[in-house]
CSV table of C-alpha atoms in Angstrom, one decimal:
chain,number,residue,atom,x,y,z
V,407,MET,CA,-15.1,9.2,-4.0
V,408,THR,CA,-12.3,8.2,-1.7
V,409,HIS,CA,-11.8,6.8,1.8
V,410,PRO,CA,-11.8,9.8,4.1
V,411,ASP,CA,-9.0,8.6,6.4
V,412,LEU,CA,-6.3,6.5,4.8
V,413,HIS,CA,-4.3,6.3,8.1
V,414,SER,CA,-7.3,4.8,9.9
V,415,LEU,CA,-7.8,2.3,7.0
V,416,ALA,CA,-4.2,1.3,7.1
V,417,GLN,CA,-4.5,0.7,10.9
V,418,GLN,CA,-7.5,-1.4,10.4
V,419,SER,CA,-5.6,-3.4,7.7
V,420,GLN,CA,-2.8,-3.9,10.2
V,421,ASP,CA,-5.3,-5.2,12.8
V,422,LEU,CA,-6.7,-7.7,10.3
V,423,LEU,CA,-3.3,-9.1,9.3
V,424,ALA,CA,-2.6,-9.7,13.0
V,425,ALA,CA,-6.0,-11.4,13.4
V,426,VAL,CA,-5.3,-13.7,10.4
V,427,ARG,CA,-2.0,-14.6,12.0
V,428,ARG,CA,-3.6,-15.2,15.3
V,429,ASP,CA,-6.7,-17.1,14.2
V,430,ALA,CA,-5.4,-19.0,11.2
V,431,PRO,CA,-8.9,-19.0,9.6
V,432,LEU,CA,-10.0,-21.9,7.4
V,433,VAL,CA,-10.5,-20.8,3.8
V,434,GLN,CA,-12.3,-23.2,1.5
V,435,CYS,CA,-11.1,-22.7,-2.1
V,436,LEU,CA,-13.0,-23.9,-5.1
V,437,THR,CA,-10.4,-22.7,-7.5
V,438,ASN,CA,-9.0,-23.8,-10.9
V,439,PHE,CA,-6.5,-26.5,-11.5
V,440,VAL,CA,-3.8,-24.1,-12.6
V,441,SER,CA,-3.9,-22.2,-9.4
V,442,MET,CA,-4.5,-24.8,-6.6
V,443,ASN,CA,-0.9,-25.2,-5.4
V,444,TYR,CA,0.1,-21.6,-5.6
V,445,ALA,CA,-3.1,-20.3,-4.0
V,446,ALA,CA,-2.8,-22.8,-1.2
V,447,ASN,CA,0.7,-21.7,-0.5
V,448,ALA,CA,-0.3,-18.0,-0.6
V,449,VAL,CA,-3.0,-18.7,2.0
V,450,LEU,CA,-0.5,-20.5,4.2
V,451,ALA,CA,2.1,-17.8,3.7
V,452,ILE,CA,-0.3,-15.1,5.0
V,453,GLY,CA,-1.1,-17.2,8.0
V,454,ALA,CA,-4.4,-18.9,7.2
V,455,SER,CA,-5.3,-22.5,6.5
V,456,PRO,CA,-6.4,-23.5,3.0
V,457,ALA,CA,-8.8,-26.3,2.2
V,458,MET,CA,-9.0,-27.2,-1.5
V,459,VAL,CA,-12.4,-28.8,-1.2
V,460,HIS,CA,-14.6,-28.6,-4.4
V,461,ALA,CA,-16.4,-31.9,-4.8
V,462,GLU,CA,-20.2,-31.5,-5.0
V,463,GLU,CA,-20.6,-34.3,-2.4
V,464,GLU,CA,-18.8,-32.4,0.4
V,465,ALA,CA,-18.1,-28.8,-0.6
V,466,PRO,CA,-21.5,-27.4,0.4
V,467,GLU,CA,-21.3,-29.1,3.8
V,468,PHE,CA,-17.7,-27.9,4.3
V,469,ALA,CA,-18.8,-24.3,3.6
V,470,ARG,CA,-20.9,-24.3,6.7
V,471,PHE,CA,-17.9,-24.5,9.1
V,472,ALA,CA,-15.2,-22.8,6.9
V,473,GLY,CA,-14.2,-19.3,7.9
V,474,ALA,CA,-14.7,-18.1,4.3
V,475,VAL,CA,-15.1,-19.5,0.8
V,476,ALA,CA,-13.3,-18.5,-2.4
V,477,ILE,CA,-14.9,-19.4,-5.7
V,478,ASN,CA,-12.8,-19.1,-8.9
V,479,ILE,CA,-14.3,-20.1,-12.3
V,480,GLY,CA,-10.9,-20.4,-14.2
V,481,THR,CA,-11.3,-24.0,-15.3
V,482,LEU,CA,-15.1,-24.2,-15.3
V,483,SER,CA,-17.0,-27.4,-16.0
V,484,SER,CA,-20.6,-28.5,-15.4
V,485,PRO,CA,-19.8,-30.6,-12.3
V,486,TRP,CA,-17.7,-27.7,-10.9
V,487,LEU,CA,-20.5,-25.2,-11.5
V,488,ARG,CA,-23.0,-27.4,-9.8
V,489,SER,CA,-20.7,-27.6,-6.8
V,490,MET,CA,-20.0,-23.9,-6.8
V,491,LEU,CA,-23.7,-23.0,-6.9
V,492,LEU,CA,-24.5,-25.3,-4.0
V,493,THR,CA,-21.5,-24.2,-2.0
V,494,ALA,CA,-22.3,-20.5,-2.4
V,495,GLN,CA,-25.9,-21.1,-1.4
V,496,SER,CA,-24.8,-23.1,1.6
V,497,ALA,CA,-22.3,-20.4,2.6
V,498,ALA,CA,-24.9,-17.8,2.4
V,499,GLU,CA,-27.3,-19.8,4.6
V,500,ALA,CA,-24.6,-20.4,7.1
V,501,GLY,CA,-23.4,-16.7,7.2
V,502,THR,CA,-20.1,-17.7,5.8
V,503,PRO,CA,-18.7,-14.9,3.6
V,504,TRP,CA,-17.6,-15.9,0.1
V,505,VAL,CA,-15.4,-14.3,-2.6
V,506,LEU,CA,-16.0,-14.5,-6.3
V,507,ASP,CA,-13.2,-14.5,-8.9
V,508,PRO,CA,-15.0,-14.2,-12.3
V,509,VAL,CA,-12.1,-15.4,-14.4
V,510,ALA,CA,-12.8,-14.7,-18.1
V,511,HIS,CA,-16.5,-14.7,-17.4
V,512,HIS,CA,-17.2,-12.8,-20.6
V,513,ALA,CA,-15.4,-15.3,-22.9
V,514,THR,CA,-18.2,-17.8,-23.6
V,515,ALA,CA,-21.9,-18.3,-23.2
V,516,PHE,CA,-21.3,-21.0,-20.6
V,517,ARG,CA,-19.3,-18.6,-18.4
V,518,ARG,CA,-21.7,-15.7,-18.9
V,519,ASP,CA,-24.6,-17.8,-17.7
V,520,ALA,CA,-22.5,-19.3,-14.8
V,521,ILE,CA,-21.4,-15.9,-13.5
V,522,GLN,CA,-24.9,-14.5,-13.5
V,523,ARG,CA,-26.1,-17.5,-11.4
V,524,LEU,CA,-23.3,-17.1,-9.0
V,525,LEU,CA,-23.8,-13.3,-8.6
V,526,ASP,CA,-27.4,-14.0,-7.6
V,527,LEU,CA,-26.0,-15.8,-4.6
V,528,ASN,CA,-24.6,-12.6,-3.1
V,529,PRO,CA,-20.8,-12.8,-2.8
V,530,ALA,CA,-19.3,-10.6,-0.1
V,531,ILE,CA,-16.4,-9.6,-2.4
V,532,ILE,CA,-15.8,-9.7,-6.2
V,533,ARG,CA,-12.2,-9.7,-7.2
V,534,GLY,CA,-11.2,-9.4,-10.8
V,535,ASN,CA,-9.0,-7.5,-13.3
V,536,ALA,CA,-10.2,-4.4,-15.1
V,537,SER,CA,-11.5,-6.2,-18.2
V,538,GLU,CA,-13.5,-8.7,-16.1
V,539,ILE,CA,-15.1,-5.9,-14.0
V,540,ILE,CA,-16.0,-3.8,-17.0
V,541,ALA,CA,-17.6,-6.7,-18.7
V,542,LEU,CA,-19.4,-7.7,-15.5
V,543,ALA,CA,-21.0,-4.2,-15.4
V,544,GLY,CA,-22.2,-4.7,-19.0
V,545,GLY,CA,-19.6,-2.6,-20.7
V,546,HIS,CA,-17.4,-3.5,-23.6
V,547,SER,CA,-14.1,-5.0,-22.5
V,548,ALA,CA,-10.8,-5.3,-24.4
V,549,GLY,CA,-9.9,-8.4,-22.4
V,550,LYS,CA,-8.5,-11.4,-24.2
V,551,GLY,CA,-9.3,-14.7,-22.4
V,552,VAL,CA,-8.0,-14.4,-18.8
V,553,ASP,CA,-5.8,-11.4,-19.6
V,554,ALA,CA,-6.8,-7.8,-18.9
V,555,ARG,CA,-6.5,-5.3,-21.8
V,556,ASP,CA,-8.0,-2.4,-19.9
V,557,ALA,CA,-6.6,-0.1,-17.3
V,558,VAL,CA,-7.9,-0.2,-13.8
V,559,ALA,CA,-8.9,3.5,-14.0
V,560,GLN,CA,-11.3,2.6,-16.9
V,561,ALA,CA,-13.0,0.1,-14.6
V,562,GLU,CA,-13.5,2.3,-11.5
V,563,GLN,CA,-17.0,3.4,-12.5
V,564,SER,CA,-18.0,-0.2,-13.4
V,565,ALA,CA,-16.8,-1.3,-10.0
V,566,HIS,CA,-18.8,1.4,-8.3
V,567,ASP,CA,-21.9,0.5,-10.2
V,568,ILE,CA,-21.6,-3.2,-9.5
V,569,ALA,CA,-20.9,-2.6,-5.8
V,570,ALA,CA,-23.9,-0.3,-5.4
V,571,ARG,CA,-26.3,-2.5,-7.4
V,572,ARG,CA,-25.2,-5.8,-5.8
V,573,GLN,CA,-24.5,-4.5,-2.3
V,574,THR,CA,-21.1,-6.1,-2.4
V,575,VAL,CA,-17.4,-5.0,-2.4
V,576,VAL,CA,-15.6,-4.9,-5.7
V,577,ALA,CA,-11.8,-5.1,-5.9
V,578,VAL,CA,-10.2,-4.3,-9.3
V,579,THR,CA,-6.6,-5.4,-9.5
V,580,GLY,CA,-3.9,-4.1,-11.9
V,581,GLU,CA,-1.1,-1.6,-11.9
V,582,VAL,CA,-2.9,0.5,-9.2
V,583,ASP,CA,-5.8,-1.5,-7.5
V,584,TYR,CA,-9.1,0.0,-6.7
V,585,VAL,CA,-11.6,-1.2,-4.1
V,586,THR,CA,-15.1,0.1,-3.5
V,587,ASP,CA,-18.3,-0.8,-1.6
V,588,GLY,CA,-20.3,1.7,-3.6
V,589,THR,CA,-19.8,4.3,-0.8
V,590,ARG,CA,-16.2,4.1,0.1
V,591,ALA,CA,-13.3,3.7,-2.3
V,592,VAL,CA,-9.5,3.6,-2.2
V,593,ARG,CA,-6.6,3.0,-4.6
V,594,ILE,CA,-3.7,0.7,-3.7
V,595,ALA,CA,-0.3,1.0,-5.2
V,596,GLY,CA,2.7,-1.3,-5.0
V,597,GLY,CA,3.1,-4.7,-6.5
V,598,SER,CA,5.3,-5.4,-9.5
V,599,PRO,CA,5.0,-5.8,-13.3
V,600,LEU,CA,6.2,-9.4,-12.7
V,601,MET,CA,3.0,-10.3,-10.9
V,602,PRO,CA,0.8,-10.8,-14.1
V,603,ARG,CA,3.6,-12.9,-15.5
V,604,VAL,CA,3.3,-15.5,-12.8
V,605,THR,CA,0.4,-17.9,-13.3
V,606,ALA,CA,-2.2,-17.8,-10.5
V,607,THR,CA,-1.0,-14.7,-8.7
V,608,GLY,CA,-4.5,-13.2,-9.1
V,609,CYS,CA,-6.2,-16.4,-8.2
V,610,ALA,CA,-4.1,-16.6,-5.1
V,611,LEU,CA,-5.1,-13.1,-4.2
V,612,SER,CA,-8.8,-14.0,-4.2
V,613,ALA,CA,-8.0,-16.9,-1.8
V,614,VAL,CA,-6.1,-14.6,0.4
V,615,VAL,CA,-9.0,-12.1,0.3
V,616,GLY,CA,-11.0,-15.0,1.7
V,617,ALA,CA,-8.6,-15.3,4.7
V,618,PHE,CA,-9.1,-11.6,5.5
V,619,VAL,CA,-12.9,-11.6,5.2
V,620,ALA,CA,-13.0,-14.6,7.5
V,621,VAL,CA,-11.8,-12.3,10.3
V,622,SER,CA,-13.7,-9.3,9.1
V,623,LYS,CA,-17.2,-10.6,8.3
V,624,ASP,CA,-18.9,-7.3,9.3
V,625,ASP,CA,-16.7,-5.2,6.9
V,626,PRO,CA,-15.6,-7.0,3.8
V,627,TYR,CA,-14.4,-3.7,2.3
V,628,VAL,CA,-11.6,-3.4,4.9
V,629,ALA,CA,-10.9,-7.1,4.4
V,630,ALA,CA,-10.4,-6.5,0.6
V,631,VAL,CA,-8.2,-3.5,1.2
V,632,ALA,CA,-6.0,-5.4,3.8
V,633,ALA,CA,-5.5,-8.3,1.4
V,634,LEU,CA,-4.6,-6.2,-1.6
V,635,SER,CA,-2.3,-4.0,0.6
V,636,CYS,CA,-0.4,-7.2,1.6
V,637,PHE,CA,0.0,-8.2,-2.0
V,638,GLY,CA,1.2,-4.7,-2.9
V,639,ILE,CA,3.8,-4.5,-0.3
V,640,ALA,CA,5.0,-8.2,-0.8
V,641,GLY,CA,5.1,-7.7,-4.6
V,642,GLU,CA,7.4,-4.7,-4.3
V,643,ARG,CA,9.6,-6.5,-1.9
V,644,ALA,CA,9.8,-9.7,-3.9
V,645,ALA,CA,10.7,-7.8,-7.2
V,646,ILE,CA,13.8,-6.2,-5.7
V,647,HIS,CA,16.0,-9.3,-6.1
V,648,ALA,CA,14.0,-11.3,-8.6
V,649,ASP,CA,15.7,-12.2,-11.9
V,650,GLY,CA,12.4,-12.9,-13.6
V,651,PRO,CA,9.0,-14.5,-13.1
V,652,GLY,CA,10.4,-17.8,-11.9
V,653,SER,CA,12.4,-16.4,-9.0
V,654,PHE,CA,9.7,-13.8,-8.3
V,655,ALA,CA,7.1,-16.5,-7.7
V,656,TRP,CA,8.9,-18.1,-4.7
V,657,ARG,CA,10.3,-14.8,-3.5
V,658,PHE,CA,6.7,-13.4,-3.4
V,659,LEU,CA,5.6,-16.3,-1.1
V,660,ASP,CA,8.5,-15.6,1.1
V,661,ALA,CA,7.7,-11.9,1.2
V,662,LEU,CA,4.0,-12.7,2.1
V,663,ALA,CA,5.2,-14.8,4.9
V,664,ALA,CA,7.7,-12.2,6.1
V,665,LEU,CA,5.1,-9.4,6.4
V,666,ASP,CA,4.7,-8.0,9.9
V,667,ALA,CA,1.3,-6.3,10.7
V,668,HIS,CA,3.0,-2.9,11.3
V,669,CYS,CA,4.2,-2.7,7.7
V,670,LEU,CA,0.7,-2.0,6.6
V,671,VAL,CA,0.9,1.3,8.3
V,672,ARG,CA,4.6,1.9,8.0
V,673,GLU,CA,4.7,1.1,4.2
V,674,SER,CA,1.0,1.7,3.5
V,675,PRO,CA,0.3,1.5,-0.3
V,676,LEU,CA,-3.1,3.3,0.1
V,677,ARG,CA,-3.7,6.3,-2.1
């Protein structure tokens, strides 16, 4: 199962990046403490506007006028979970698309219960590594904490099953990414081996996926593909002159900001 026209998909991705830059959508991020700064900077670099609003007293209300919401369970706690559940419900009621990043959801009973409750609130897109997606589908994952120990190819069937069952889009990230809505699917190359060595790169991606789905509410599949394509191209560019993970981190933000929409066709990483 693959996307029938990669050139058309690349052109749609190009149009979405142009729309993000034009509209600067507001992306509400309920993300973990480790990733807040880097995720906010990545959203800014792509041309959108981040709002790191997570308090239970205001986050559900904020979701009603945000362009999209990104929920990441990396540093989960009971107060955060209450806010996430209320915010996801509020977003669904308002027609605001939301992205779920199920960080290490299989590690503890608390996380396993939390992720099932969040899944029942119908995320538009689920973005995770291969181990997280395999476990989310009920399979046996070799993941260790937040780190993936499975190849993306091993998670493709799991991604398809989740997407079909939940009527959502699943994006699996790794050496070669995979995106599916249960009907369409595509692989996305690019990136760099340095990316998993920089804390919060994946978390930042989930927030950037939110920026794209904010301008593509009717087709979250294309939104996910566009966001991952941007990360793939920017990752390759940033790695050229990076001396290690430290210099890669800032070079990657610069590369995101320097992307022009046409590069998504000219340097398309779609496979």
